[in-house]
């Protein structure tokens, strides 16, 4: 990435439908100023508005979890079209038509991101940094480099059919004075691919944890549940590739079978959640005996336990369900030629709400468990404690506290950033959304 703190970086303001707002973008904006103006634009306009930055890269990042798209994909074509059509109207000091490696950074305001569910809104935890998230642009050594001034790019010409049409056929309408660039399909595809990448990242993490747990449990029923879910990603990956290349999902892909297996796992998770909630409600006030928890939450105080395996299977099912929801929403939006982004959001909303409620219910159970106080079994006895009892209670208490460590408690809704690496050959890698 660029390390020149005085470099000028182009920034586009993209709307999903034709809107007009006051011209609030300045020449040579600082990152802080740009963040303020994003909030203003999101407030003033009824249509979702995002900003898109283009940073030259000297070295590629070592991030994983992204989705690769060919240069012929709709998203890659529309990025190229946006740059080409606005290059002639860009300030002469900007080279927006550069053909080298570029990092595009689309920032979606919190107000808009909230509409497309937690699969996009939740920040992804940075590896090696306790509680950290990826936010600022950094180079391969981890040093922040995004200190450049941002210069707005606008234009006066318009391309027919830009505000409507499918993600492959619709183009980019370059705004005239007082308006914003209309690029609904571009925004839709960037959001959809990033949300799919985020869900797949969650799936991979769950698979790793489940594998470790099942190696210790040797439970055939849990192994069978895991195997059914393991068979789903192949069909989902194929459907993702086809939809993102503007194809049609046929029955031969097996997506219907995968969706049925995921729905079955989701139903099992809901039943288990109700049992967990009922078990917690039945606990007495004050400290709880360890044995009183081991029946409804077997293995909660062990490295590998049935309860923990059920949690990971639930997380896996939810992650897979989120990927399917994104696919279904993209397919629906591509059939709506009036406003594909609004259609995408509408298709996501109801199913996403039910998944959010399920995930929130599991989080509530874990939070309640992590706040419980424990006591030894059998009440008060003489002598008070044996060394073994002390170790057992401490170990169980630590395990309970750890259940709440991964919960996103207290994270406020924030703007999110979608990073897209574009190689000189036109291919893209779209990464999961992170906090902006």
Coordinates of C-alpha atoms in Angstrom, one line a residue:
X1 CA 0.0 0.0 0.0
X2 CA 1.0 3.6 -0.4
X3 CA 3.2 4.9 2.4
X4 CA 3.2 8.5 1.2
X5 CA 1.3 10.4 3.9
X6 CA 0.9 13.4 1.5
X7 CA -0.5 11.3 -1.3
X8 CA -4.0 12.3 -2.8
X9 CA -6.5 9.5 -2.8
X10 CA -9.7 9.6 -5.0
X11 CA -13.0 9.0 -3.2
X12 CA -16.4 8.5 -4.9
X13 CA -19.8 9.0 -3.3
X14 CA -22.2 6.3 -4.5
X15 CA -25.9 6.1 -4.1
X16 CA -28.3 3.2 -4.9
X17 CA -30.8 5.5 -6.6
X18 CA -31.0 9.0 -8.0
X19 CA -30.9 11.5 -5.1
X20 CA -29.7 15.0 -4.8
X21 CA -28.0 16.5 -1.7
X22 CA -25.9 19.5 -0.9
X23 CA -22.4 19.4 -2.1
X24 CA -20.5 18.7 1.2
X25 CA -17.3 17.1 -0.2
X26 CA -14.2 19.3 -0.1
X27 CA -11.0 19.2 -2.0
X28 CA -8.1 17.6 0.0
X29 CA -10.2 16.1 2.8
X30 CA -8.6 14.4 5.8
X31 CA -9.8 11.0 7.0
X32 CA -11.5 12.6 10.0
X33 CA -13.3 15.1 7.7
X34 CA -14.4 12.4 5.3
X35 CA -15.8 10.4 8.2
X36 CA -17.8 13.4 9.3
X37 CA -19.2 14.0 5.8
X38 CA -20.2 10.4 5.5
X39 CA -22.5 10.8 8.5
X40 CA -23.9 14.0 7.0
X41 CA -24.6 12.3 3.6
X42 CA -26.2 9.3 5.3
X43 CA -28.5 11.7 7.2
X44 CA -29.4 14.0 4.4
X45 CA -30.2 11.4 1.7
X46 CA -33.1 8.9 1.8
X47 CA -31.2 6.4 -0.4
X48 CA -28.3 4.4 0.9
X49 CA -25.0 6.2 0.3
X50 CA -21.5 4.8 0.6
X51 CA -18.1 6.1 -0.2
X52 CA -15.4 4.3 -2.2
X53 CA -11.7 5.0 -1.9
X54 CA -8.9 3.8 -4.2
X55 CA -5.5 3.3 -2.6
X56 CA -2.5 2.1 -4.7
X57 CA -0.8 -1.0 -3.2
X58 CA 3.0 -1.6 -3.2
X59 CA 2.5 -5.0 -1.5
X60 CA -0.5 -7.2 -1.0
X61 CA -1.8 -7.9 2.5
X62 CA -1.6 -11.4 4.0
X63 CA -5.3 -11.4 5.0
X64 CA -7.3 -14.6 4.4
X65 CA -11.0 -15.2 4.3
X66 CA -11.7 -13.3 1.1
X67 CA -13.7 -14.4 -1.9
X68 CA -11.9 -14.3 -5.3
X69 CA -13.7 -12.9 -8.4
X70 CA -12.5 -13.0 -12.0
X71 CA -12.0 -9.8 -14.0
X72 CA -15.1 -10.8 -16.0
X73 CA -17.3 -10.7 -12.8
X74 CA -20.0 -8.0 -12.6
X75 CA -18.4 -6.4 -9.6
X76 CA -14.9 -6.2 -11.3
X77 CA -16.5 -4.8 -14.5
X78 CA -18.4 -2.2 -12.7
X79 CA -15.4 -1.0 -10.7
X80 CA -13.5 -0.7 -14.0
X81 CA -16.4 1.1 -15.5
X82 CA -16.7 3.6 -12.6
X83 CA -13.0 4.4 -12.9
X84 CA -13.0 4.7 -16.6
X85 CA -16.1 7.0 -16.8
X86 CA -14.9 9.3 -14.0
X87 CA -11.3 9.5 -15.0
X88 CA -11.9 12.3 -17.5
X89 CA -13.6 14.4 -14.8
X90 CA -11.1 13.8 -12.0
X91 CA -8.6 16.4 -11.0
X92 CA -5.5 16.3 -13.2
X93 CA -3.3 15.6 -10.1
X94 CA -5.2 12.2 -9.6
X95 CA -4.5 9.2 -11.7
X96 CA -7.7 7.3 -11.1
X97 CA -7.2 5.2 -14.2
X98 CA -4.0 3.5 -12.9
X99 CA -3.7 -0.1 -14.0
X100 CA -1.6 -1.4 -11.1
X101 CA -2.7 -3.2 -7.9
X102 CA -5.3 -1.1 -6.1
X103 CA -7.1 -1.5 -2.8
X104 CA -10.7 -0.3 -3.0
X105 CA -12.3 0.6 0.4
X106 CA -16.1 0.9 0.4
X107 CA -17.4 2.4 3.7
X108 CA -21.0 1.7 4.4
X109 CA -22.7 4.0 7.0
X110 CA -24.0 2.4 10.2
X111 CA -27.5 3.4 9.3
X112 CA -27.3 1.5 6.0
X113 CA -25.2 -1.5 7.4
X114 CA -27.8 -2.1 10.1
X115 CA -30.3 -3.0 7.3
X116 CA -28.4 -5.9 6.0
X117 CA -27.9 -7.8 9.3
X118 CA -25.2 -8.9 11.7
X119 CA -23.5 -10.8 8.9
X120 CA -22.1 -7.5 7.7
X121 CA -22.2 -5.3 10.9
X122 CA -20.2 -7.4 13.3
X123 CA -16.5 -6.4 13.2
X124 CA -14.1 -9.3 12.5
X125 CA -11.5 -9.8 15.3
X126 CA -7.9 -9.2 14.3
X127 CA -5.6 -12.1 14.8
X128 CA -2.9 -11.6 17.4
X129 CA -4.6 -8.5 19.0
X130 CA -6.7 -9.2 22.0
X131 CA -10.1 -7.5 21.4
X132 CA -8.7 -5.8 18.3
X133 CA -10.4 -5.2 15.0
X134 CA -9.1 -4.4 11.6
X135 CA -9.8 -0.8 10.8
X136 CA -7.2 1.5 9.4
X137 CA -5.4 0.7 6.2
X138 CA -2.0 -0.9 7.0
X139 CA 0.9 -2.2 5.1
X140 CA 2.4 -5.7 5.2
X141 CA 4.3 -4.8 8.4
X142 CA 1.2 -3.8 10.2
X143 CA 1.9 0.0 10.1
X144 CA -1.0 2.3 9.4
X145 CA -0.5 4.1 6.1
X146 CA -3.9 5.7 5.3
X147 CA -3.0 9.3 6.1
X148 CA -3.6 10.6 2.6
X149 CA -5.9 13.4 1.7
X150 CA -9.1 12.4 -0.1
X151 CA -10.2 14.2 -3.3
X152 CA -13.8 13.7 -4.5
X153 CA -14.3 12.4 -8.0
X154 CA -17.5 13.5 -9.9
X155 CA -18.6 13.7 -13.5
X156 CA -21.1 15.2 -15.8
X157 CA -21.9 12.4 -18.2
X158 CA -24.6 9.7 -17.5
X159 CA -24.9 6.1 -18.7
X160 CA -28.3 4.9 -19.6
X161 CA -29.9 2.2 -17.4
X162 CA -27.5 2.8 -14.5
X163 CA -30.0 3.0 -11.7
X164 CA -31.9 -0.1 -12.7
X165 CA -31.3 -3.5 -14.1
X166 CA -29.5 -6.6 -12.9
X167 CA -26.1 -6.6 -11.3
X168 CA -24.5 -7.6 -14.6
X169 CA -26.4 -5.4 -17.0
X170 CA -26.7 -2.2 -15.0
X171 CA -23.9 0.3 -15.3
X172 CA -22.8 3.4 -13.4
X173 CA -24.5 6.8 -13.7
X174 CA -22.0 9.5 -13.1
X175 CA -23.6 12.3 -11.2
X176 CA -24.1 15.9 -12.3
X177 CA -23.6 18.8 -10.0
X178 CA -25.6 18.4 -6.8
X179 CA -26.2 14.7 -7.2
X180 CA -24.3 11.5 -6.4
X181 CA -23.0 8.7 -8.6
X182 CA -25.7 6.1 -8.9
X183 CA -24.3 2.6 -8.7
X184 CA -26.9 0.3 -7.0
X185 CA -25.6 -2.9 -8.5
X186 CA -22.0 -2.1 -7.6
X187 CA -23.0 -1.5 -4.0
X188 CA -25.2 -4.6 -3.9
X189 CA -22.5 -6.9 -5.2
X190 CA -19.8 -5.5 -2.9
X191 CA -22.1 -5.8 0.2
X192 CA -23.3 -9.3 -0.9
X193 CA -19.8 -10.7 -1.5
X194 CA -18.4 -9.3 1.7
X195 CA -21.4 -10.6 3.8
X196 CA -20.9 -14.0 2.2
X197 CA -17.1 -13.9 3.0
X198 CA -17.9 -12.9 6.6
X199 CA -20.3 -15.9 7.0
X200 CA -17.8 -18.3 5.5
X201 CA -15.1 -17.0 7.8
X202 CA -17.4 -17.8 10.8
X203 CA -18.1 -21.2 9.3
X204 CA -14.4 -22.1 9.0
X205 CA -13.8 -21.1 12.6
X206 CA -16.7 -23.2 13.8
X207 CA -15.6 -26.2 11.8
X208 CA -12.1 -26.1 13.4
X209 CA -13.5 -26.0 16.9
X210 CA -16.1 -28.7 16.2
X211 CA -13.4 -31.0 14.8
X212 CA -11.3 -30.6 18.0
X213 CA -14.3 -31.3 20.2
X214 CA -15.5 -34.4 18.4
X215 CA -12.1 -35.9 18.5
X216 CA -12.4 -36.0 22.3
X217 CA -16.1 -36.9 22.5
X218 CA -16.4 -39.8 20.0
X219 CA -20.2 -39.1 19.8
X220 CA -21.7 -40.7 16.7
X221 CA -24.9 -38.5 16.8
X222 CA -22.9 -35.3 16.9
X223 CA -20.5 -36.6 14.2
X224 CA -23.5 -37.2 12.0
X225 CA -24.8 -33.7 12.6
X226 CA -21.5 -32.3 11.7
X227 CA -21.2 -34.4 8.6
X228 CA -24.5 -33.3 7.2
X229 CA -23.5 -29.6 7.6
X230 CA -20.0 -30.3 6.2
X231 CA -21.7 -31.4 3.0
X232 CA -23.4 -28.1 2.5
X233 CA -20.6 -25.6 1.6
X234 CA -19.8 -27.3 -1.7
X235 CA -23.3 -26.5 -3.1
X236 CA -23.2 -23.0 -1.5
X237 CA -19.8 -22.2 -3.0
X238 CA -21.0 -23.3 -6.5
X239 CA -24.2 -21.2 -6.1
X240 CA -22.2 -18.2 -4.9
X241 CA -20.0 -18.4 -8.0
X242 CA -22.9 -18.7 -10.4
X243 CA -24.9 -15.9 -8.8
X244 CA -22.0 -13.5 -8.6
X245 CA -21.4 -14.2 -12.3
X246 CA -25.0 -13.4 -13.1
X247 CA -26.1 -17.0 -13.6
X248 CA -29.2 -18.9 -12.5
X249 CA -29.1 -21.5 -9.7
X250 CA -30.5 -24.8 -10.8
X251 CA -31.6 -27.9 -8.9
X252 CA -28.5 -29.8 -10.1
X253 CA -26.3 -27.8 -7.7
X254 CA -27.9 -29.4 -4.7
X255 CA -28.6 -26.1 -2.9
X256 CA -32.1 -27.2 -2.0
X257 CA -30.7 -30.3 -0.2
X258 CA -28.1 -28.1 1.6
X259 CA -30.7 -25.6 2.6
X260 CA -32.9 -28.5 4.1
X261 CA -29.9 -29.8 6.1
X262 CA -29.2 -26.3 7.4
X263 CA -32.8 -25.7 8.3
X264 CA -32.9 -29.0 10.2
X265 CA -29.8 -28.0 12.2
X266 CA -31.3 -24.6 12.9
X267 CA -34.5 -26.3 14.2
X268 CA -32.5 -28.6 16.5
X269 CA -30.6 -25.5 17.8
X270 CA -33.9 -23.8 18.6
X271 CA -35.1 -26.8 20.6
X272 CA -31.8 -26.9 22.5
X273 CA -31.9 -23.2 23.2
X274 CA -35.4 -23.6 24.8
X275 CA -34.1 -26.4 27.0
X276 CA -31.1 -24.2 28.1
X277 CA -33.3 -21.3 28.8
X278 CA -35.7 -23.4 30.9
X279 CA -32.8 -24.9 32.8
X280 CA -31.5 -21.5 33.7
X281 CA -34.9 -20.3 34.8
X282 CA -35.2 -23.3 37.1
X283 CA -32.0 -22.6 39.0
X284 CA -32.3 -21.2 42.5
X285 CA -31.1 -17.8 43.5
X286 CA -27.5 -17.5 44.7
X287 CA -24.6 -19.9 44.2
X288 CA -25.4 -23.1 42.2
X289 CA -24.0 -26.6 42.7
X290 CA -21.7 -27.8 39.9
X291 CA -23.8 -31.0 39.5
X292 CA -27.0 -28.9 39.0
X293 CA -25.4 -27.5 35.8
X294 CA -23.8 -30.6 34.4
X295 CA -27.2 -32.3 33.6
X296 CA -28.7 -29.5 31.4
X297 CA -25.2 -28.3 30.2
X298 CA -23.1 -31.6 30.0
X299 CA -19.4 -31.0 29.7
X300 CA -19.6 -27.2 30.3
X301 CA -16.5 -27.5 32.6
X302 CA -14.4 -29.7 30.4
X303 CA -12.1 -29.1 27.5
X304 CA -14.4 -31.0 25.2
X305 CA -18.0 -31.5 26.2
X306 CA -21.4 -32.2 24.6
X307 CA -22.7 -28.7 25.5
X308 CA -19.7 -27.0 23.8
X309 CA -20.2 -29.2 20.7
X310 CA -23.8 -28.2 20.5
X311 CA -22.8 -24.6 20.7
X312 CA -20.3 -25.0 17.8
X313 CA -22.8 -26.9 15.7
X314 CA -25.3 -24.1 16.3
X315 CA -22.7 -21.5 15.2
X316 CA -21.9 -23.5 12.1
X317 CA -25.5 -23.8 11.2
X318 CA -26.1 -20.1 11.7
X319 CA -23.0 -19.2 9.6
X320 CA -24.2 -21.5 6.8
X321 CA -27.8 -20.1 7.0
X322 CA -26.4 -16.5 6.7
X323 CA -24.6 -17.5 3.4
X324 CA -27.8 -19.0 2.0
X325 CA -29.8 -16.0 3.0
X326 CA -27.3 -13.7 1.1
X327 CA -27.6 -15.9 -1.9
X328 CA -31.4 -15.9 -1.9
X329 CA -31.4 -12.1 -1.4
X330 CA -29.0 -11.6 -4.4
X331 CA -31.1 -13.9 -6.6
X332 CA -34.2 -12.0 -5.6
X333 CA -32.6 -8.6 -6.2
X334 CA -31.3 -9.6 -9.6
X335 CA -34.9 -10.3 -10.7
X336 CA -36.0 -6.8 -9.5
X337 CA -35.0 -4.3 -12.2
X338 CA -36.3 -1.3 -10.3
X339 CA -33.9 -1.1 -7.4
X340 CA -31.8 -4.2 -6.8
X341 CA -30.3 -2.9 -3.5
X342 CA -33.6 -2.2 -1.8
X343 CA -34.9 -5.6 -3.1
X344 CA -31.8 -7.2 -1.6
X345 CA -32.4 -5.6 1.8
X346 CA -36.1 -6.5 1.8
X347 CA -35.4 -10.1 0.9
X348 CA -32.9 -10.4 3.8
X349 CA -34.9 -8.8 6.5
X350 CA -37.4 -11.3 7.9
X351 CA -35.3 -14.4 7.8
X352 CA -32.3 -12.5 9.0
X353 CA -34.4 -11.2 12.0
X354 CA -35.2 -14.8 13.0
X355 CA -31.5 -15.8 12.8
X356 CA -30.5 -12.7 14.8
X357 CA -33.0 -13.7 17.5
X358 CA -31.6 -17.2 17.7
X359 CA -28.0 -16.0 17.9
X360 CA -29.0 -13.4 20.5
X361 CA -30.8 -16.1 22.5
X362 CA -27.7 -18.3 22.6
X363 CA -25.6 -15.2 23.5
X364 CA -28.0 -14.5 26.4
X365 CA -27.7 -18.1 27.7
X366 CA -23.9 -17.9 27.6
X367 CA -23.9 -14.5 29.4
X368 CA -26.2 -15.8 32.1
X369 CA -24.0 -18.9 32.6
X370 CA -20.8 -16.8 32.7
X371 CA -22.2 -14.8 35.6
X372 CA -23.3 -17.7 37.8
X373 CA -21.6 -18.3 41.1
X374 CA -20.7 -21.9 42.0
X375 CA -20.6 -23.9 45.2
X376 CA -19.6 -27.5 45.9
X377 CA -22.1 -30.3 45.8
X378 CA -23.9 -31.4 49.0
X379 CA -23.9 -28.0 50.8
X380 CA -22.0 -27.3 54.0
X381 CA -19.8 -30.0 55.5
X382 CA -16.8 -30.4 57.8
X383 CA -14.0 -30.1 56.7
X384 CA -15.1 -27.2 54.6
X385 CA -13.1 -28.1 51.4
X386 CA -10.8 -30.7 50.2
X387 CA -8.0 -29.8 47.8
X388 CA -9.8 -31.7 45.0
X389 CA -13.1 -29.9 45.6
X390 CA -11.3 -26.5 45.4
X391 CA -9.7 -27.4 42.1
X392 CA -12.9 -28.7 40.7
X393 CA -14.9 -25.6 41.7
X394 CA -12.2 -23.2 40.4
X395 CA -11.9 -25.1 37.1
X396 CA -15.7 -25.0 36.6
X397 CA -15.8 -21.3 37.5
X398 CA -13.1 -20.5 35.0
X399 CA -14.9 -22.5 32.3
X400 CA -18.1 -20.6 33.0
X401 CA -16.4 -17.2 32.8
X402 CA -14.8 -18.2 29.5
X403 CA -18.2 -18.8 27.9
X404 CA -18.8 -15.0 27.9
X405 CA -15.4 -14.1 26.5
X406 CA -16.4 -14.3 22.8
X407 CA -19.7 -12.4 23.1
X408 CA -19.9 -9.0 21.4
X409 CA -21.4 -7.4 24.4
X410 CA -21.3 -3.6 24.3
X411 CA -20.2 -3.2 20.7
X412 CA -22.1 -0.2 19.3
X413 CA -23.3 0.0 15.7
X414 CA -20.7 1.6 13.6
X415 CA -19.8 2.3 10.0
X416 CA -18.3 -0.8 8.3
X417 CA -15.6 -1.0 5.7
X418 CA -15.4 -3.5 2.8
X419 CA -11.9 -3.9 1.4
X420 CA -11.5 -5.1 -2.2
X421 CA -8.0 -5.9 -3.6
X422 CA -7.9 -5.4 -7.4
X423 CA -4.9 -6.9 -9.2
X424 CA -3.5 -5.5 -12.4
X425 CA -5.2 -8.2 -14.4
X426 CA -8.6 -7.0 -13.2
X427 CA -9.4 -9.9 -10.8
X428 CA -10.6 -9.1 -7.3
X429 CA -10.5 -10.4 -3.7
X430 CA -13.3 -9.2 -1.5
X431 CA -12.8 -9.4 2.2
X432 CA -15.3 -9.7 5.1
X433 CA -16.5 -6.3 6.4
X434 CA -14.7 -4.8 9.3
X435 CA -15.3 -1.7 11.5
X436 CA -14.4 1.4 9.6

